[in-house]
Amino acid sequence: MLFFTIFVLSIDCPHNMHKRLLQFILLVFFTLIGHTHAQNVSLSHTLGRTRVSFDLDRLYNYNNYERHRWGAGVDWIIPLKYDERYGTLFQNYFVTNSYIGYGTGDHGWKYGITAGFVFPRATVSSVSLSYFHDLLRVGDHSLDGYNLLNTVNNSSYFSSRYSEADKITAMAQIELPGPAKLRLGYSYLRERLLFNASNLLFPHIYDDDVLPYQPYNTIGIDLLWGDHIRLGFLTNVGKPDEGDILNNNIFSLTFIRLLAQYNNKITFKNNRGQLAMFAQGGYVTKRAPITQLFDLGGTGGGKYYFYNTFLTVRPNTFMSNTFAMASIRYTMGRGLWKTTLSEPRPFAQINAMWGMFAGNDKTTQTYAGLLLHAPVDGLIEPCLGIDGIVRWGLLDLGVAAAYQMTFKNSYYHIDNFYDKFAVMVIAKLVID
């Protein structure tokens, strides 16, 4: 709660009055919703079996393109026919989600709606149809959604490269034997880049920045194995458009995109600590559009510590069509001491990544005049920190330091010690 307020104010609030107003709004809002469940605030209590809720994650977001993004979202869950033989979670129901948002930096409106049916006891457990007009992060490979109250996972705050898109998707989820689920989706997408080789583009502010939309259709297949493993396949279908966008056909190329992720936490017995493991690997065919590559930039230069990103690598530093990355973090189970205001828990972490471009030049590629670099020689980033040094209300504060290690003959090796060293504040919301 408080970290979120502090984080927002430290990024982009040029006037003291703006800071005070934003802080007041956020503190009042979070005080009012102190007893919400998950990420929704209930708006209905006696509407029969129907549940209406406010989607908290739609309230606020931040990135380096939209700047402050304000919005609202509402979920409706309506049982088709309530069956007394089953509990609330196992009813067949109709669900809708709608949202609207506005960015103060790009002056653009975003909106979307999803409608579908959920059948918890059936093999085909859900079907849905959705539409949105929104921004898509170029090179995104995160499989976790944005979470307003879990800011330590939201390294997308540092993102600046986006495309503006209209997207219609039909999706079905199939329950397989054991813990496996299969998601099948077909989408019609049209999008345009919101940046070029020299700067960001703001078509809702400057008419000269307006680019034409380029359409294509995609098929997506995701396999989820329990809560820890996910495999994704995406390809565009149909005859590629021969239109020349920014002189590079960046949207009209046929591609296949593969992505695998493992994410797990192991808590040892008798307060012996917790081990967090995260790994990803991906491949996109070499003539894929820039939007489908993998952005391997980190949060270097920032003041805050984030999970599953590279803390010493600056945003937009690396991109590739083939990559692997991993992170492992061990946190002590018992604090060095425990008081009402402090329970410091040291942790040690190591991140590693590697990436390349398929083809003759594995190091660099040029898209629409934009030169992209891949970490072909790899990169290792050890990190040490102490979490929970101070507890201030619902906020745990700590400190961390990370260091970037590369081969001396690598083209992206940094000689200056201080340029590859980062000291960050750890700030986490703790809701007991």
Coordinates of C-alpha atoms in Angstrom, one line a residue:
M1 CA 0.0 0.0 0.0
L2 CA 2.5 2.6 1.2
F3 CA 5.2 1.3 -1.2
F4 CA 2.8 1.7 -4.1
T5 CA 2.2 5.3 -3.1
I6 CA 5.9 6.0 -2.6
F7 CA 6.9 4.3 -5.9
V8 CA 4.4 6.3 -7.9
L9 CA 5.4 9.6 -6.4
S10 CA 9.1 9.0 -7.0
I11 CA 8.7 8.3 -10.7
D12 CA 6.9 11.1 -12.3
C13 CA 5.1 13.8 -10.2
P14 CA 6.5 17.2 -11.1
H15 CA 4.5 19.3 -8.7
N16 CA 4.1 19.1 -4.9
M17 CA 0.3 19.7 -5.1
H18 CA 0.1 16.8 -7.6
K19 CA 2.0 14.6 -5.2
R20 CA -0.1 15.4 -2.2
L21 CA -3.4 14.9 -4.1
L22 CA -2.2 11.5 -5.5
Q23 CA -1.0 10.4 -2.1
F24 CA -4.3 11.4 -0.5
I25 CA -6.4 9.5 -3.1
L26 CA -4.4 6.3 -2.8
L27 CA -4.3 6.3 1.0
V28 CA -8.0 6.9 1.3
F29 CA -8.8 4.2 -1.4
F30 CA -6.6 1.6 0.2
T31 CA -8.0 2.4 3.7
L32 CA -11.6 1.8 2.4
I33 CA -10.8 -1.6 0.8
G34 CA -8.7 -3.0 3.7
H35 CA -10.9 -6.1 3.9
T36 CA -11.2 -7.1 0.2
H37 CA -10.5 -10.6 -1.1
A38 CA -7.9 -11.3 -3.7
Q39 CA -7.8 -8.5 -6.3
N40 CA -11.5 -7.7 -6.4
V41 CA -13.6 -5.4 -4.2
S42 CA -17.2 -6.7 -3.8
L43 CA -19.9 -4.4 -5.1
S44 CA -22.8 -6.7 -4.4
H45 CA -24.0 -8.5 -1.3
T46 CA -27.6 -9.4 -1.8
L47 CA -28.1 -9.6 -5.6
G48 CA -29.3 -13.2 -5.3
R49 CA -26.5 -15.5 -6.4
T50 CA -24.9 -12.8 -8.7
R51 CA -21.6 -11.4 -7.8
V52 CA -20.4 -8.0 -9.0
S53 CA -17.0 -6.7 -8.1
F54 CA -14.5 -3.9 -8.9
D55 CA -11.3 -5.1 -10.5
L56 CA -8.6 -3.5 -8.3
D57 CA -5.8 -4.1 -10.9
R58 CA -7.5 -1.8 -13.3
L59 CA -7.4 1.2 -10.9
Y60 CA -3.8 2.3 -11.6
N61 CA -0.7 1.3 -13.5
Y62 CA 2.5 3.0 -14.6
N63 CA 5.0 2.6 -17.4
N64 CA 7.4 4.9 -19.2
Y65 CA 5.0 5.4 -22.2
E66 CA 1.6 5.9 -20.7
R67 CA 3.0 7.4 -17.5
H68 CA 0.2 7.3 -15.0
R69 CA -2.7 5.1 -16.2
W70 CA -6.0 5.4 -14.4
G71 CA -9.0 3.2 -15.0
A72 CA -11.8 1.1 -13.7
G73 CA -12.9 -2.5 -14.3
V74 CA -16.0 -4.4 -13.3
D75 CA -16.6 -8.2 -13.1
W76 CA -20.0 -9.9 -13.2
I77 CA -20.5 -13.6 -12.3
I78 CA -24.0 -14.9 -12.9
P79 CA -24.9 -18.6 -12.2
L80 CA -26.7 -20.2 -15.1
K81 CA -28.8 -22.4 -12.7
Y82 CA -27.8 -22.8 -9.1
D83 CA -27.4 -26.5 -8.2
E84 CA -27.6 -27.1 -4.5
R85 CA -25.6 -30.3 -4.8
Y86 CA -22.4 -28.3 -5.5
G87 CA -20.7 -25.5 -3.7
T88 CA -20.4 -21.9 -5.0
L89 CA -17.1 -22.6 -6.8
F90 CA -18.5 -25.5 -8.8
Q91 CA -21.5 -23.9 -10.4
N92 CA -21.8 -23.3 -14.1
Y93 CA -21.9 -19.5 -14.6
F94 CA -21.8 -16.7 -17.1
V95 CA -19.0 -14.2 -16.6
T96 CA -18.2 -10.8 -18.0
N97 CA -15.3 -8.4 -17.5
S98 CA -15.2 -4.9 -18.8
Y99 CA -12.6 -2.1 -18.3
I100 CA -11.6 1.4 -19.4
G101 CA -8.3 3.2 -18.9
Y102 CA -6.6 6.5 -19.7
G103 CA -2.9 7.3 -19.9
T104 CA -1.7 10.7 -18.8
G105 CA 1.4 10.5 -20.9
D106 CA 0.0 9.3 -24.2
H107 CA -3.5 10.8 -23.9
G108 CA -4.9 7.5 -25.1
W109 CA -8.1 5.7 -24.1
K110 CA -8.0 1.9 -23.6
Y111 CA -11.0 -0.4 -23.2
G112 CA -12.0 -4.0 -23.4
I113 CA -14.7 -6.5 -22.7
T114 CA -14.7 -10.3 -22.2
A115 CA -17.8 -12.5 -22.0
G116 CA -17.8 -16.3 -21.5
F117 CA -19.2 -19.4 -19.8
V118 CA -17.4 -21.4 -17.1
F119 CA -18.2 -25.1 -16.5
P120 CA -16.0 -26.2 -13.6
R121 CA -17.2 -29.9 -13.7
A122 CA -16.8 -30.3 -17.5
T123 CA -13.9 -31.3 -19.8
V124 CA -14.3 -28.0 -21.7
S125 CA -14.2 -25.9 -18.5
S126 CA -14.6 -22.5 -20.1
V127 CA -15.2 -20.7 -23.4
S128 CA -14.9 -16.9 -24.0
L129 CA -14.9 -14.1 -26.5
S130 CA -13.1 -10.9 -25.9
Y131 CA -12.2 -7.6 -27.5
F132 CA -9.9 -4.9 -26.5
H133 CA -8.3 -1.7 -27.8
D134 CA -5.2 -1.4 -25.7
L135 CA -1.4 -1.3 -25.7
L136 CA 0.8 -4.5 -26.1
R137 CA 4.3 -4.5 -24.7
V138 CA 6.7 -5.2 -27.5
G139 CA 8.8 -8.3 -26.8
D140 CA 6.8 -9.2 -23.8
H141 CA 7.4 -12.7 -22.4
S142 CA 5.8 -12.4 -19.0
L143 CA 3.1 -15.0 -18.3
D144 CA 2.0 -13.3 -15.1
G145 CA -0.7 -10.6 -15.1
Y146 CA -0.3 -7.1 -13.6
N147 CA -1.0 -7.0 -9.9
L148 CA -1.6 -3.6 -8.2
L149 CA -0.8 -4.8 -4.7
N150 CA 2.2 -6.9 -5.6
T151 CA 4.5 -4.3 -6.9
V152 CA 7.7 -6.3 -6.4
N153 CA 6.7 -8.4 -9.4
N154 CA 5.8 -5.4 -11.7
S155 CA 9.0 -4.7 -13.5
S156 CA 6.9 -3.6 -16.5
Y157 CA 6.9 -0.1 -14.8
F158 CA 10.1 0.5 -16.7
S159 CA 8.7 -0.4 -20.2
S160 CA 8.5 2.2 -22.9
R161 CA 8.2 0.2 -26.2
Y162 CA 4.5 -0.6 -27.1
S163 CA 2.2 -1.2 -30.0
E164 CA -1.4 0.0 -30.1
A165 CA -3.7 -2.8 -30.9
D166 CA -7.3 -3.9 -31.5
K167 CA -7.7 -7.6 -30.8
I168 CA -10.6 -10.1 -30.9
T169 CA -10.0 -13.5 -29.3
A170 CA -12.1 -16.7 -29.0
M171 CA -10.7 -19.1 -26.4
A172 CA -11.5 -22.4 -24.8
Q173 CA -9.9 -24.2 -21.9
I174 CA -9.8 -28.0 -21.8
E175 CA -9.1 -30.0 -18.6
L176 CA -6.7 -32.9 -19.3
P177 CA -6.0 -35.9 -17.1
G178 CA -4.0 -35.0 -14.0
P179 CA -3.1 -31.4 -13.3
A180 CA -2.8 -30.4 -17.0
K181 CA -4.9 -27.8 -18.8
L182 CA -5.0 -26.9 -22.4
R183 CA -5.9 -23.4 -23.7
L184 CA -6.8 -22.9 -27.3
G185 CA -7.2 -19.4 -28.8
Y186 CA -7.8 -17.8 -32.2
S187 CA -7.3 -14.1 -32.6
Y188 CA -7.7 -11.3 -35.1
L189 CA -5.1 -8.6 -34.3
R190 CA -4.3 -5.3 -35.9
E191 CA -1.5 -3.2 -34.4
R192 CA 0.9 -0.3 -35.0
L193 CA 4.2 0.5 -33.3
L194 CA 4.3 3.4 -30.9
F195 CA 8.1 4.0 -31.4
N196 CA 10.6 4.2 -34.1
A197 CA 14.4 4.2 -34.3
S198 CA 14.8 7.6 -32.7
N199 CA 11.9 8.3 -30.3
L200 CA 8.5 7.3 -29.0
L201 CA 5.4 8.1 -31.1
F202 CA 2.2 9.6 -29.6
P203 CA -0.5 9.4 -32.3
H204 CA -3.2 10.7 -29.9
I205 CA -1.2 13.9 -29.4
Y206 CA 0.7 14.5 -32.7
D207 CA -0.9 13.8 -36.1
D208 CA 2.5 13.2 -37.7
D209 CA 3.0 10.2 -35.4
V210 CA 0.0 8.3 -36.8
L211 CA 1.0 5.0 -38.5
P212 CA -1.3 2.6 -40.4
Y213 CA -2.5 -0.5 -38.6
Q214 CA -1.4 -3.8 -39.9
P215 CA -3.6 -6.9 -39.4
Y216 CA -2.9 -10.6 -39.0
N217 CA -4.6 -13.7 -37.5
T218 CA -3.0 -15.9 -34.9
I219 CA -3.5 -19.3 -33.3
G220 CA -2.3 -19.8 -29.7
I221 CA -2.0 -23.1 -27.7
D222 CA -0.9 -23.1 -24.1
L223 CA -0.3 -26.1 -21.9
L224 CA -0.4 -25.6 -18.2
W225 CA 0.9 -28.3 -15.9
G226 CA -0.2 -27.6 -12.3
D227 CA 0.8 -24.2 -11.0
H228 CA 4.5 -24.3 -12.0
I229 CA 5.0 -25.2 -15.7
R230 CA 3.6 -23.5 -18.8
L231 CA 4.3 -24.1 -22.5
G232 CA 3.1 -21.7 -25.1
F233 CA 2.9 -21.9 -28.9
L234 CA 1.8 -19.0 -31.2
T235 CA 1.7 -18.6 -34.9
N236 CA 0.1 -16.3 -37.4
V237 CA -2.1 -17.9 -40.1
G238 CA -3.3 -17.0 -43.6
K239 CA -1.4 -15.3 -46.4
P240 CA 1.0 -12.7 -45.1
D241 CA 0.1 -9.1 -46.1
E242 CA 2.7 -7.7 -48.6
G243 CA 2.2 -4.2 -47.3
D244 CA 5.4 -2.4 -46.5
I245 CA 5.3 -0.9 -42.9
L246 CA 8.2 1.4 -42.1
N247 CA 10.0 -0.2 -45.1
N248 CA 10.6 -3.4 -43.3
N249 CA 7.4 -5.5 -43.4
I250 CA 7.6 -5.7 -39.6
F251 CA 4.1 -7.0 -39.1
S252 CA 3.6 -9.0 -42.3
L253 CA 6.0 -11.9 -41.7
T254 CA 5.0 -15.4 -41.0
F255 CA 6.3 -16.6 -37.6
I256 CA 6.2 -19.3 -35.0
R257 CA 6.8 -18.4 -31.3
L258 CA 7.6 -20.9 -28.6
L259 CA 7.9 -20.1 -24.9
A260 CA 8.4 -22.3 -21.8
Q261 CA 8.3 -21.3 -18.1
Y262 CA 9.0 -22.9 -14.8
N263 CA 8.1 -21.0 -11.6
N264 CA 8.1 -22.6 -8.1
K265 CA 8.7 -21.9 -4.5
I266 CA 9.8 -24.5 -1.9
T267 CA 9.4 -23.7 1.7
F268 CA 11.6 -25.8 4.0
K269 CA 10.3 -27.2 7.2
N270 CA 11.2 -25.9 10.7
N271 CA 11.7 -22.3 9.4
R272 CA 14.8 -23.3 7.3
G273 CA 13.9 -20.8 4.7
Q274 CA 12.4 -20.7 1.2
L275 CA 13.9 -21.4 -2.2
A276 CA 12.3 -19.5 -5.2
M277 CA 13.1 -20.8 -8.7
F278 CA 12.2 -19.2 -12.0
A279 CA 13.3 -20.2 -15.5
Q280 CA 12.2 -19.3 -19.1
G281 CA 13.3 -20.2 -22.6
G282 CA 11.9 -19.1 -25.9
Y283 CA 12.4 -19.2 -29.7
V284 CA 10.8 -17.3 -32.5
T285 CA 11.5 -18.0 -36.2
K286 CA 14.1 -15.5 -37.5
R287 CA 11.7 -13.5 -39.8
A288 CA 9.3 -12.8 -36.9
P289 CA 8.1 -9.2 -36.5
I290 CA 9.7 -7.1 -33.8
T291 CA 6.6 -7.3 -31.7
Q292 CA 7.1 -11.1 -31.2
L293 CA 10.8 -11.0 -30.2
F294 CA 11.9 -11.3 -26.6
D295 CA 12.7 -8.1 -24.7
L296 CA 15.6 -8.9 -22.3
G297 CA 16.0 -5.5 -20.8
G298 CA 15.9 -5.1 -17.1
T299 CA 15.3 -2.4 -14.5
G300 CA 18.9 -1.1 -14.2
G301 CA 19.0 2.5 -13.1
G302 CA 15.9 2.1 -11.0
K303 CA 15.7 2.6 -7.2
Y304 CA 13.7 -0.5 -6.4
Y305 CA 14.2 -4.3 -6.3
F306 CA 12.0 -6.5 -8.5
Y307 CA 11.6 -10.3 -8.8
N308 CA 12.5 -12.2 -12.0
T309 CA 14.3 -9.4 -13.8
F310 CA 17.8 -8.2 -14.3
L311 CA 18.6 -5.4 -11.8
T312 CA 21.8 -4.1 -13.4
V313 CA 20.6 -4.2 -17.1
R314 CA 18.9 -1.1 -18.3
P315 CA 15.6 -1.2 -20.2
N316 CA 15.8 -1.8 -23.9
T317 CA 19.4 -3.0 -23.7
F318 CA 18.9 -6.5 -25.2
M319 CA 16.4 -8.2 -27.5
S320 CA 16.6 -11.6 -29.2
N321 CA 14.6 -14.3 -31.0
T322 CA 16.2 -17.1 -28.9
F323 CA 16.8 -16.8 -25.2
A324 CA 17.1 -18.6 -21.9
M325 CA 17.1 -17.1 -18.4
A326 CA 17.0 -18.3 -14.9
S327 CA 16.8 -17.0 -11.3
I328 CA 17.2 -18.8 -8.0
R329 CA 16.7 -17.1 -4.7
Y330 CA 17.2 -18.4 -1.1
T331 CA 15.6 -16.5 1.8
M332 CA 16.3 -17.3 5.4
G333 CA 13.3 -18.7 7.3
R334 CA 14.1 -17.0 10.6
G335 CA 14.8 -13.3 11.0
L336 CA 18.1 -12.1 12.5
W337 CA 15.8 -10.8 15.2
K338 CA 12.1 -10.2 15.5
T339 CA 10.3 -7.2 16.9
T340 CA 7.1 -5.4 16.1
L341 CA 8.9 -3.0 13.8
S342 CA 11.7 -5.2 12.4
E343 CA 12.3 -8.8 11.3
P344 CA 15.4 -8.8 9.0
R345 CA 15.7 -11.8 6.7
P346 CA 18.9 -12.1 4.5
F347 CA 18.6 -13.6 1.1
A348 CA 21.0 -14.6 -1.7
Q349 CA 20.1 -14.6 -5.4
I350 CA 21.7 -15.3 -8.7
N351 CA 20.3 -14.4 -12.2
A352 CA 21.6 -15.6 -15.5
M353 CA 20.6 -15.0 -19.1
W354 CA 21.7 -15.7 -22.7
G355 CA 20.2 -14.8 -26.1
M356 CA 21.0 -14.6 -29.8
F357 CA 19.5 -13.9 -33.2
A358 CA 19.2 -16.9 -35.6
G359 CA 20.9 -16.3 -38.9
N360 CA 24.3 -15.1 -40.0
D361 CA 24.6 -12.3 -37.4
K362 CA 23.7 -13.7 -34.0
T363 CA 24.6 -10.5 -32.2
T364 CA 22.5 -7.8 -33.8
Q365 CA 19.5 -7.3 -36.0
T366 CA 17.9 -4.2 -37.5
Y367 CA 14.2 -3.6 -37.5
A368 CA 12.8 -0.5 -39.1
G369 CA 16.1 1.3 -38.6
L370 CA 16.3 0.2 -34.9
L371 CA 19.5 -1.7 -34.1
L372 CA 18.8 -4.5 -31.6
H373 CA 21.5 -6.3 -29.5
A374 CA 21.5 -9.9 -28.1
P375 CA 23.4 -11.1 -25.1
V376 CA 25.3 -13.8 -27.1
D377 CA 28.0 -14.2 -24.5
G378 CA 25.6 -14.5 -21.6
L379 CA 25.4 -12.5 -18.4
I380 CA 25.4 -13.5 -14.7
E381 CA 24.0 -11.3 -11.9
P382 CA 24.5 -12.2 -8.2
C383 CA 22.5 -10.3 -5.6
L384 CA 22.5 -10.1 -1.8
G385 CA 19.9 -8.4 0.3
I386 CA 18.1 -8.1 3.6
D387 CA 14.3 -8.1 3.5
G388 CA 12.1 -6.7 6.3
I389 CA 14.6 -4.5 8.1
V390 CA 11.8 -2.1 8.9
R391 CA 8.1 -2.8 9.0
W392 CA 6.1 0.4 8.6
G393 CA 2.4 -0.5 8.8
L394 CA 1.8 -3.0 6.0
L395 CA 5.1 -2.1 4.4
D396 CA 8.3 -4.2 4.7
L397 CA 11.4 -2.3 3.8
G398 CA 14.9 -3.7 3.0
V399 CA 17.9 -3.2 0.9
A400 CA 19.7 -5.2 -1.9
A401 CA 22.8 -5.0 -4.0
A402 CA 23.5 -6.6 -7.3
Y403 CA 26.5 -6.9 -9.6
Q404 CA 26.8 -7.7 -13.3
M405 CA 29.3 -10.2 -14.5
T406 CA 30.2 -10.7 -18.2
F407 CA 33.3 -11.8 -20.2
K408 CA 35.9 -9.1 -20.6
N409 CA 35.9 -9.6 -24.4
S410 CA 32.1 -9.3 -24.7
Y411 CA 30.9 -6.3 -26.7
Y412 CA 28.6 -5.3 -23.9
H413 CA 31.2 -5.7 -21.1
I414 CA 31.2 -2.7 -18.7
D415 CA 34.6 -1.7 -17.3
N416 CA 33.5 0.8 -14.7
F417 CA 32.6 -1.0 -11.5
Y418 CA 29.9 1.5 -10.5
D419 CA 28.1 1.2 -13.8
K420 CA 27.6 -2.6 -13.3
F421 CA 26.7 -2.3 -9.6
A422 CA 23.2 -1.5 -8.2
V423 CA 21.9 -0.7 -4.8
M424 CA 18.1 -0.9 -4.4
V425 CA 15.4 -0.5 -1.9
I426 CA 13.2 -3.5 -1.2
A427 CA 9.6 -2.6 -0.4
K428 CA 6.8 -5.1 -0.2
L429 CA 3.2 -5.0 0.9
V430 CA 2.5 -7.5 3.6
I431 CA -1.1 -8.5 4.4
D432 CA -1.3 -11.0 7.2

